mmCIF file of C-alpha atoms in Angstrom:
data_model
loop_
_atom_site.group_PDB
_atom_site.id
_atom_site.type_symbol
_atom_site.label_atom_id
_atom_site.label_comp_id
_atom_site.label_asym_id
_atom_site.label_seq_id
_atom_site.Cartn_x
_atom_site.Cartn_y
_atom_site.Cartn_z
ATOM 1 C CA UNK A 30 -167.903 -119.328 11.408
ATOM 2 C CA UNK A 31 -167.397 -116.773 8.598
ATOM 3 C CA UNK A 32 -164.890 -117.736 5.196
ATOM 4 C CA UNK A 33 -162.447 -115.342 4.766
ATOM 5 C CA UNK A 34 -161.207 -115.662 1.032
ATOM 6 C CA UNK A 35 -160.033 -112.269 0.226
ATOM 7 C CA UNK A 36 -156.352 -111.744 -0.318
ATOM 8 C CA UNK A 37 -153.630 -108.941 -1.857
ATOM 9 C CA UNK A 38 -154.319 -106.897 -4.730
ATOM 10 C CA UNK A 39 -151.218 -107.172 -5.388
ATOM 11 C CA UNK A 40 -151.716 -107.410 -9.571
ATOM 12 C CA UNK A 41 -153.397 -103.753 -8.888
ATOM 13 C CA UNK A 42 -150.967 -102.278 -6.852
ATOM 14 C CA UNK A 43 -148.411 -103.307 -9.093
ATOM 15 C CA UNK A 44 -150.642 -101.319 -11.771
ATOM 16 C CA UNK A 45 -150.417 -98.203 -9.023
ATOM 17 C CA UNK A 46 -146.853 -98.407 -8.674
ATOM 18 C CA UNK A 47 -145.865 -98.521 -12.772
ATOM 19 C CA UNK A 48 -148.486 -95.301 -13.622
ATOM 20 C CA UNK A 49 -146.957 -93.645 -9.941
ATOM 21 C CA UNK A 50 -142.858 -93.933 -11.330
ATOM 22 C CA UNK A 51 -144.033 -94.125 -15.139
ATOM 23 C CA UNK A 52 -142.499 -96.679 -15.713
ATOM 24 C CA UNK A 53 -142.933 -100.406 -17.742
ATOM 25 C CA UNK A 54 -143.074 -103.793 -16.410
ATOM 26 C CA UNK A 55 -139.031 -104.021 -17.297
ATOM 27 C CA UNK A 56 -137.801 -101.594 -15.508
ATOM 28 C CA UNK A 57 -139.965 -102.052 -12.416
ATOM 29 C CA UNK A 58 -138.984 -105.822 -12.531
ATOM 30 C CA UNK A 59 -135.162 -104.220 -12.736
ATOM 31 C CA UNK A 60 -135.797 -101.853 -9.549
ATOM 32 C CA UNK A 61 -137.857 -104.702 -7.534
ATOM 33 C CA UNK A 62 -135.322 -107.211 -8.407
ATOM 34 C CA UNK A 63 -137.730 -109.732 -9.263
ATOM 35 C CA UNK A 64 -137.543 -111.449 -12.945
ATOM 36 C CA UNK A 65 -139.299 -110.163 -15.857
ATOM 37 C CA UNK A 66 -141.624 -113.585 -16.394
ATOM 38 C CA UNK A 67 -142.050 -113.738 -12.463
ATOM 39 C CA UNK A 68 -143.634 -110.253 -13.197
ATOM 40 C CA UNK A 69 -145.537 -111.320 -16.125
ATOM 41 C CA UNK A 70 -147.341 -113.951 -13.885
ATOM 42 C CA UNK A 71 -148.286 -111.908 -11.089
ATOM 43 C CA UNK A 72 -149.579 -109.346 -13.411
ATOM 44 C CA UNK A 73 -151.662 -112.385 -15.156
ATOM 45 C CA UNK A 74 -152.688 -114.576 -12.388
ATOM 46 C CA UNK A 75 -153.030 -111.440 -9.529
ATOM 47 C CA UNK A 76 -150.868 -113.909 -6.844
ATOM 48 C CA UNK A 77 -147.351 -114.099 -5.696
ATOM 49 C CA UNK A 78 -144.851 -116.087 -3.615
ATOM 50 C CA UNK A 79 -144.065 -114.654 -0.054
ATOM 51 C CA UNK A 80 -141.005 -113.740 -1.158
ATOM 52 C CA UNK A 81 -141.652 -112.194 -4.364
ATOM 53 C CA UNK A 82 -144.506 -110.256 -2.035
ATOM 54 C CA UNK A 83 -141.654 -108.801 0.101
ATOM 55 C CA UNK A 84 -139.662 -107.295 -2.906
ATOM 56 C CA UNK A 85 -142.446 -105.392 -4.490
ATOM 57 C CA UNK A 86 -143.547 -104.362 -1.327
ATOM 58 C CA UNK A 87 -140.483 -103.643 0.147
ATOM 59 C CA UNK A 88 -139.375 -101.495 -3.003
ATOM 60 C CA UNK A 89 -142.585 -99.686 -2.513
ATOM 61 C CA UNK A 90 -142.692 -98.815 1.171
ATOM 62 C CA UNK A 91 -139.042 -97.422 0.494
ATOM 63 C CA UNK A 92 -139.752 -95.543 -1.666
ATOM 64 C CA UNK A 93 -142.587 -94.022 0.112
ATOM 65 C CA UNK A 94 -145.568 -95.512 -1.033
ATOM 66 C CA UNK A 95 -147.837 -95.956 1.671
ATOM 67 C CA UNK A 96 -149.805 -98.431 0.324
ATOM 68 C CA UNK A 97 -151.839 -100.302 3.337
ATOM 69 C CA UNK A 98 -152.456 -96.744 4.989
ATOM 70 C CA UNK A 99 -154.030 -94.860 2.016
ATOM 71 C CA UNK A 100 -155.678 -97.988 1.509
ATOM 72 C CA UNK A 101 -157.658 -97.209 4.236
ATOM 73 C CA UNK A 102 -158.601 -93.638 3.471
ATOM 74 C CA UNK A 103 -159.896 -94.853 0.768
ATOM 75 C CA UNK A 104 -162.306 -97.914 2.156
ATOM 76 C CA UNK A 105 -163.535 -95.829 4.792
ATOM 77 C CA UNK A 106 -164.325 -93.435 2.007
ATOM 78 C CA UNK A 107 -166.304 -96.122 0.219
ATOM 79 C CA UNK A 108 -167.676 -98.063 3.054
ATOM 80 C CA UNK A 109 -167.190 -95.904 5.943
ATOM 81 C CA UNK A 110 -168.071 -98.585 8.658
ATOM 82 C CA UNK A 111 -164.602 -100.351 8.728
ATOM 83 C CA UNK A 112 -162.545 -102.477 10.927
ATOM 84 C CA UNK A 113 -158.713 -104.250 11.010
ATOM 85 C CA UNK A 114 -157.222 -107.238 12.208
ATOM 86 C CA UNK A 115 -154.289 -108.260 12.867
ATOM 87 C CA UNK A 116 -153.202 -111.878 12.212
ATOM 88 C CA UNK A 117 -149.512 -113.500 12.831
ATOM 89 C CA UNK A 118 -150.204 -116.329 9.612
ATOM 90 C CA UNK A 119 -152.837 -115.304 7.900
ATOM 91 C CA UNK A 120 -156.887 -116.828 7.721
ATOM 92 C CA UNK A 121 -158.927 -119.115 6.061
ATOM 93 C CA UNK A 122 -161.621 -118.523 8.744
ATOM 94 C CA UNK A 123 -163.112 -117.223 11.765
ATOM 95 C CA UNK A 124 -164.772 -118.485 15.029
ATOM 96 C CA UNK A 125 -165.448 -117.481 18.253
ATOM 97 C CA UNK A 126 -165.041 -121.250 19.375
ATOM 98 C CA UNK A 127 -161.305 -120.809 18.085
ATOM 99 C CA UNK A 128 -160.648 -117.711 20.211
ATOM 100 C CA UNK A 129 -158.447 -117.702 23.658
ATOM 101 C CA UNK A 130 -160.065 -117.217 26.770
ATOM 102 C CA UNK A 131 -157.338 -114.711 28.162
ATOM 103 C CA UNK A 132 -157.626 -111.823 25.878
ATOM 104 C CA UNK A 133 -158.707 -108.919 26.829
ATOM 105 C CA UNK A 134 -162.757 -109.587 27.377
ATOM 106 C CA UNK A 135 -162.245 -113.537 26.549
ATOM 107 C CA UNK A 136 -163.430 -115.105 23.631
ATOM 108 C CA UNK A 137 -164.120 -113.530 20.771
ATOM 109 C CA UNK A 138 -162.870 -112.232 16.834
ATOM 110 C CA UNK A 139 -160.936 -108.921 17.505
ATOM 111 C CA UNK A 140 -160.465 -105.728 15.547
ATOM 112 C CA UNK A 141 -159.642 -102.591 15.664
ATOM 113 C CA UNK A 142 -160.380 -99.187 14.369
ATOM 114 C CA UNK A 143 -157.667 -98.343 12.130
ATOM 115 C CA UNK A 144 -155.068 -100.103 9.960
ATOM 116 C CA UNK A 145 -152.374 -99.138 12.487
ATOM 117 C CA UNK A 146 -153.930 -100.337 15.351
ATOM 118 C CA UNK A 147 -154.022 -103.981 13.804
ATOM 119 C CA UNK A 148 -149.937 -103.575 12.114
ATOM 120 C CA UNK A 149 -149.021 -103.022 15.420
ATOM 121 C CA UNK A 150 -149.936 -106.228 17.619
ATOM 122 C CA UNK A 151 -148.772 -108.317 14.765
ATOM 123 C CA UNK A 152 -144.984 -106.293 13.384
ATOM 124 C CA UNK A 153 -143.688 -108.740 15.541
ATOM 125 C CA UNK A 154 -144.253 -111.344 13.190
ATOM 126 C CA UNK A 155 -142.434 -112.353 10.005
ATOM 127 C CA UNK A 156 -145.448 -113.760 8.096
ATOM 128 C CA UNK A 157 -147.952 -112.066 9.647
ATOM 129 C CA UNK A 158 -151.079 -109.506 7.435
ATOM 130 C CA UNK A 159 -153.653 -106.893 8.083
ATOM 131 C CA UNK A 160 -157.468 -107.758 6.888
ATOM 132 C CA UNK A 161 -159.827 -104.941 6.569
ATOM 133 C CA UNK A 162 -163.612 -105.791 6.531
ATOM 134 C CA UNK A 163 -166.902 -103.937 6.535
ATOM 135 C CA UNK A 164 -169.017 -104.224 9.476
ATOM 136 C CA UNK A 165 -172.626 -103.279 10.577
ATOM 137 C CA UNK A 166 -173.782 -103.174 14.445
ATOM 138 C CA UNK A 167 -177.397 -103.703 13.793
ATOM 139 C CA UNK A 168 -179.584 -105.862 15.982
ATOM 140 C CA UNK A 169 -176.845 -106.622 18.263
ATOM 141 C CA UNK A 170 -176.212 -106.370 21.870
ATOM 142 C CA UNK A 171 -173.337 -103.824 22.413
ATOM 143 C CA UNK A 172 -171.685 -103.354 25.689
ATOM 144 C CA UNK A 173 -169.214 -100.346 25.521
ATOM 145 C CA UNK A 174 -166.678 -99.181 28.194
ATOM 146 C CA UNK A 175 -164.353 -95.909 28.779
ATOM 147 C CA UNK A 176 -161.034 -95.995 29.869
ATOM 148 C CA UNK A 177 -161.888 -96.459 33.132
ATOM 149 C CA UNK A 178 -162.177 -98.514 36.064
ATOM 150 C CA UNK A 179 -165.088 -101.284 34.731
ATOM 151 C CA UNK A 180 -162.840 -101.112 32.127
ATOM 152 C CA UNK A 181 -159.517 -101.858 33.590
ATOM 153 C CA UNK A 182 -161.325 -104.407 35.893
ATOM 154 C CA UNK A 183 -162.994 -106.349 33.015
ATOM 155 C CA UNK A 184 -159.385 -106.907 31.373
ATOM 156 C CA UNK A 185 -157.768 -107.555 34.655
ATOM 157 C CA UNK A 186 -160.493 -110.335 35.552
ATOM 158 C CA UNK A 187 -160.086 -111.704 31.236
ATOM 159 C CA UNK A 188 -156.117 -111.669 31.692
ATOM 160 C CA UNK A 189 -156.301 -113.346 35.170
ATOM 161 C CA UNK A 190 -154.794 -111.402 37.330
ATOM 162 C CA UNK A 191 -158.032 -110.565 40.082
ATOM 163 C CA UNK A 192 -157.147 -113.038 42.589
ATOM 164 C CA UNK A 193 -158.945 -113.013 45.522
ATOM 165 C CA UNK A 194 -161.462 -110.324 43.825
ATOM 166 C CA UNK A 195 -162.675 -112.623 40.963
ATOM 167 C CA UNK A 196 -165.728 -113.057 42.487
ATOM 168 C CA UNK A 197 -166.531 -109.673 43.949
ATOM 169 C CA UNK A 198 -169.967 -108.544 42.981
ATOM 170 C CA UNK A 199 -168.730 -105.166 41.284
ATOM 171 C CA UNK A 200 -166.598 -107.610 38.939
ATOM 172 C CA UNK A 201 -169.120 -110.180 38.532
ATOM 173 C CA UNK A 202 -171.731 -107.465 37.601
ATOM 174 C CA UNK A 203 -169.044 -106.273 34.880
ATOM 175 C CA UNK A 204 -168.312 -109.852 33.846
ATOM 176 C CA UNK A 205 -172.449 -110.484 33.186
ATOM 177 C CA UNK A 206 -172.981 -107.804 30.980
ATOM 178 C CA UNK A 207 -170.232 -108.883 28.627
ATOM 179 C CA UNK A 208 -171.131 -112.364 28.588
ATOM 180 C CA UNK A 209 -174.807 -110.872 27.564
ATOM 181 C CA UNK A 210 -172.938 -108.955 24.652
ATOM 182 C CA UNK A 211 -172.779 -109.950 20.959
ATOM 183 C CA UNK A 212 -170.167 -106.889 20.835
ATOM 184 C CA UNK A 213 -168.019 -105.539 23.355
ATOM 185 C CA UNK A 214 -166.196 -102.171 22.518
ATOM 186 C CA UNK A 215 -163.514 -100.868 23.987
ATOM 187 C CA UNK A 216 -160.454 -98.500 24.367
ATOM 188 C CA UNK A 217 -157.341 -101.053 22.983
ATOM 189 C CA UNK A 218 -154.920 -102.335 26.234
ATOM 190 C CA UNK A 219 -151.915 -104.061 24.347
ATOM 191 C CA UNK A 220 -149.118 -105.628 26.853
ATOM 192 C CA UNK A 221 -147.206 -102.597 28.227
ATOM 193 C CA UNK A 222 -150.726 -101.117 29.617
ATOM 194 C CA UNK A 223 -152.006 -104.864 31.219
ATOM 195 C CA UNK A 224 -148.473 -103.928 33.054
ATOM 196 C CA UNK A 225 -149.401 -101.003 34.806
ATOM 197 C CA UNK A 226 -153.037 -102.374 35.248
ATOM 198 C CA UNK A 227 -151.404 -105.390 36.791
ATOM 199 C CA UNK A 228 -149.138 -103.093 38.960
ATOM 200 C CA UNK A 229 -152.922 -101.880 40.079
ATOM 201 C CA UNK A 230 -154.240 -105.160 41.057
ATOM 202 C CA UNK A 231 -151.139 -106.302 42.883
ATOM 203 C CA UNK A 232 -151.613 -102.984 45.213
ATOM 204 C CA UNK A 233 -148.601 -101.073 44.052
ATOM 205 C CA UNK A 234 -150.203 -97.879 42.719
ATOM 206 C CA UNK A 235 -153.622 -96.965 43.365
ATOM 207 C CA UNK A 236 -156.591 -96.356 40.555
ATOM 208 C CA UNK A 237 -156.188 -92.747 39.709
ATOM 209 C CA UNK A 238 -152.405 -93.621 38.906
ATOM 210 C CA UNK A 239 -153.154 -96.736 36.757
ATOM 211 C CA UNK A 240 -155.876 -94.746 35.040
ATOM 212 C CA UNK A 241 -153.991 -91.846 34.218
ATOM 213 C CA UNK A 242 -151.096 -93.742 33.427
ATOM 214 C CA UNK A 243 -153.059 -95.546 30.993
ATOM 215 C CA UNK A 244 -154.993 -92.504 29.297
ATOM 216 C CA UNK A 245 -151.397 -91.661 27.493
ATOM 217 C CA UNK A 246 -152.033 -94.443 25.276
ATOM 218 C CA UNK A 247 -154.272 -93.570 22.729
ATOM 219 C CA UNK A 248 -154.411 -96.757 20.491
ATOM 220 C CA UNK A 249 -158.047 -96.038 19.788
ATOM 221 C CA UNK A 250 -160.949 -98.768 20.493
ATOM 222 C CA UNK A 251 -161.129 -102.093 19.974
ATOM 223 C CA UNK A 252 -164.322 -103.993 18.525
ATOM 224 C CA UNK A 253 -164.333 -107.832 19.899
ATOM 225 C CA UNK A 254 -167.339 -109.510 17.927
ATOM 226 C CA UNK A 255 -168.213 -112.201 21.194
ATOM 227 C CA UNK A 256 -171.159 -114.627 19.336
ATOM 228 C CA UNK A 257 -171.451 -116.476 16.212
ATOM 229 C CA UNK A 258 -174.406 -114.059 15.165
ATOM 230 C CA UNK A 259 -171.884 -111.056 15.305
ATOM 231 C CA UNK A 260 -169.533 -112.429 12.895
ATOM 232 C CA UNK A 261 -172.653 -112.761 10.365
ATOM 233 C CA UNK A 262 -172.558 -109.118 10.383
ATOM 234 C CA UNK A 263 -168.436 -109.201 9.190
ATOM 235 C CA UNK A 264 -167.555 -108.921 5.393
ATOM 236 C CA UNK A 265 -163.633 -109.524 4.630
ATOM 237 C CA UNK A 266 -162.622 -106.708 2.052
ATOM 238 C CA UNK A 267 -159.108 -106.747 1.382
ATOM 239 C CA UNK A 268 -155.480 -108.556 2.904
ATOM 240 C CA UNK A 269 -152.831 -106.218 2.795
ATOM 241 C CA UNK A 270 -149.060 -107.491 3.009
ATOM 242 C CA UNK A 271 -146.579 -105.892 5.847
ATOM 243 C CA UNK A 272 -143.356 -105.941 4.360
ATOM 244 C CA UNK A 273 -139.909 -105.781 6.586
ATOM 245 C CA UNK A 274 -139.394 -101.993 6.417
ATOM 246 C CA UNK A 275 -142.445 -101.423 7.524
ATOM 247 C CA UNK A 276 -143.372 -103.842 10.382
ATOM 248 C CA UNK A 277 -139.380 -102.324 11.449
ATOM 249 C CA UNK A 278 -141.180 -98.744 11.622
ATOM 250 C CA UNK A 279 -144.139 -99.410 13.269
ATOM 251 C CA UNK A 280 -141.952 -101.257 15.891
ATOM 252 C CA UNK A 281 -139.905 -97.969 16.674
ATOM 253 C CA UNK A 282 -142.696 -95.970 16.847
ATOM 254 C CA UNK A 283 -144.045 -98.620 19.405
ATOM 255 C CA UNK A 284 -140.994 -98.133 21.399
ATOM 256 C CA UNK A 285 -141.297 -94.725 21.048
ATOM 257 C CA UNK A 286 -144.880 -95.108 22.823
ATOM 258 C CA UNK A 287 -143.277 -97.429 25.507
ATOM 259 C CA UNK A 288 -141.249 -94.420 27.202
ATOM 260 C CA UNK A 289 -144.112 -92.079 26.761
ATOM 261 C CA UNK A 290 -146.293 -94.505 28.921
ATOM 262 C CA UNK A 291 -143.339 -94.717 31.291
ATOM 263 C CA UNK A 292 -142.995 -91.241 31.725
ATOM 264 C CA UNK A 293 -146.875 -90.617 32.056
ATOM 265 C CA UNK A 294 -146.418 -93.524 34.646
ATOM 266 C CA UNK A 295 -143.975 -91.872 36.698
ATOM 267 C CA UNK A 296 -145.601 -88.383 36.747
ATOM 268 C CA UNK A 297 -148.817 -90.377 37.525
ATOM 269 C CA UNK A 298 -147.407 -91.271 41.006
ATOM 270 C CA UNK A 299 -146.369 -88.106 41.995
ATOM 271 C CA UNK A 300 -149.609 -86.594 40.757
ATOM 272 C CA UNK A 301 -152.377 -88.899 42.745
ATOM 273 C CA UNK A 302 -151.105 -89.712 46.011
ATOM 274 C CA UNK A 303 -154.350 -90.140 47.257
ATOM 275 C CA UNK A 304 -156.563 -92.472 45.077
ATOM 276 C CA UNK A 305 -157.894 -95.439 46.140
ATOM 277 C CA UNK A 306 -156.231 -99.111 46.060
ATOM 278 C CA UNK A 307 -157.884 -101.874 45.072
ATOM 279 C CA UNK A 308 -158.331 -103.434 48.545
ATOM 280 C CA UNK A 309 -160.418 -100.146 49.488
ATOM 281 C CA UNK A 310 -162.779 -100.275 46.128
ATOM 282 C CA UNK A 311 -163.604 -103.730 46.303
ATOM 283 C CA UNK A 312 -163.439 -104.203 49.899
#
């Protein structure tokens, strides 16, 4: 179990915002619609109500500061080796023992590559925040997979959905070498892709479809940090806040994705007539 007692920097992007606009505490306070001595405080104490969070952010997002992303230009600038994660209320701390068993390769802490990648499994939720931390792979066991068909099989066997193959000895072989892993990485699956890869292990398209289908997605990889000795190498950095507008755009361009997979999908099917089903590869 690792602390996690970083939180915004919201008293310096305030600071960003008033040299970006040149402008004074009063007339930010004016355009933020928060009060003057409600200001004052944050500027002095560096914390905020949830609320108060929202306005500032909110003013700043519409008016085109991209805060959280340039954020991360920068970090990766500084500290180059840098994951996300996206959480729905926010940490204290983090344990593997705490994890679900049904994600994507079971228990474990989960990140991703970029800020985006985290905003987006999490716009769903009103109080929900991106953490950034630095990272470091050394001494650990690392068990990496494509977007492929280990792959796909190692999330369908996580989310439950192998049936009667669960205990084939392609899938167990899979299953071993993760359980062996301090580190598992991998391209991201979010819900709309365990769809298609659950259309696969039902028997309604066949691998080359699912696969191809699946390729359109391009989330980037996901880092799942599977033992207690993993999360030693984790250092928290920064919380960043997701105000309304924004957690609103990312879900658009989510939908946006949604009909691209669809489409991919569809094409797929006409494409590979002839791949193999998942009766014939694990027969």
């Amino acid at each position: 179990m690792i602390k996690v007692a970083c939180d915004y920097n919201i008293k310096e992007d305030i600071g960003f915002i008033l040299e970006s606009e040149k402008i004074n505490n009063i007339e930010f306070a004016e355009r933020a619609k928060v009060s003057r001595t409600t200001l004052e405080g944050i500027v002095k104490k560096g914390i905020a109500r949830d609320d108060v969070c929202e306005k500032i952010y909110a003013y700043a997002y519409n008016n085109k500061y991209r805060i959280n992303s340039v954020k991360e230009e920068l970090i990766k600038e500084k500290y180059r080796d840098v994951l996300f994660h996206g959480s729905k209320k926010g940490l204290s701390e983090i344990s593997i023992s705490d994890s679900r068993e049904n994600c994507d390769f079971g228990k474990g802490f989960y990140l991703g590559e970029t800020y985006n990648q985290a905003l987006s499994f999490v716009c769903e939720k009103e109080k929900s925040c991106v953490y950034s931390f630095r990272y470091s792979l050394l001494d650990l066991k690392i068990k990496k997979f494509e977007c492929d068909l280990e792959w796909m099989l190692a999330i369908c066997y996580y989310r439950g959905t192998l049936g009667e193959y669960v205990s084939n000895s392609m899938v167990r072989e899979i299953v071993n070498e993760i359980e062996k892993a301090d580190i598992v990485i991998a391209p991201i699956a979010d819900n709309k892709m365990f769809y298609i890869m659950a259309q696969f292990t039902e028997g309604e398209i066949n691998a080359d479809v699912a696969l191809h289908s699946l390729s359109a997605s391009k989330l980037g990889r996901q880092f799942i940090f599977k033992t207690e000795k993993a999360l030693q190498n984790l250092v928290p950095i920064e919380k960043y806040y997701l105000s309304v507008p924004e957690r609103k755009d990312c879900r658009k361009v989510l939908n946006e994705r949604s009909y691209e997979i669809d489409t991919k999908l569809k094409l797929a099917k006409r494409e590979f007539k002839t791949g193999l089903y998942i009766e014939e590869i694990l027969k």
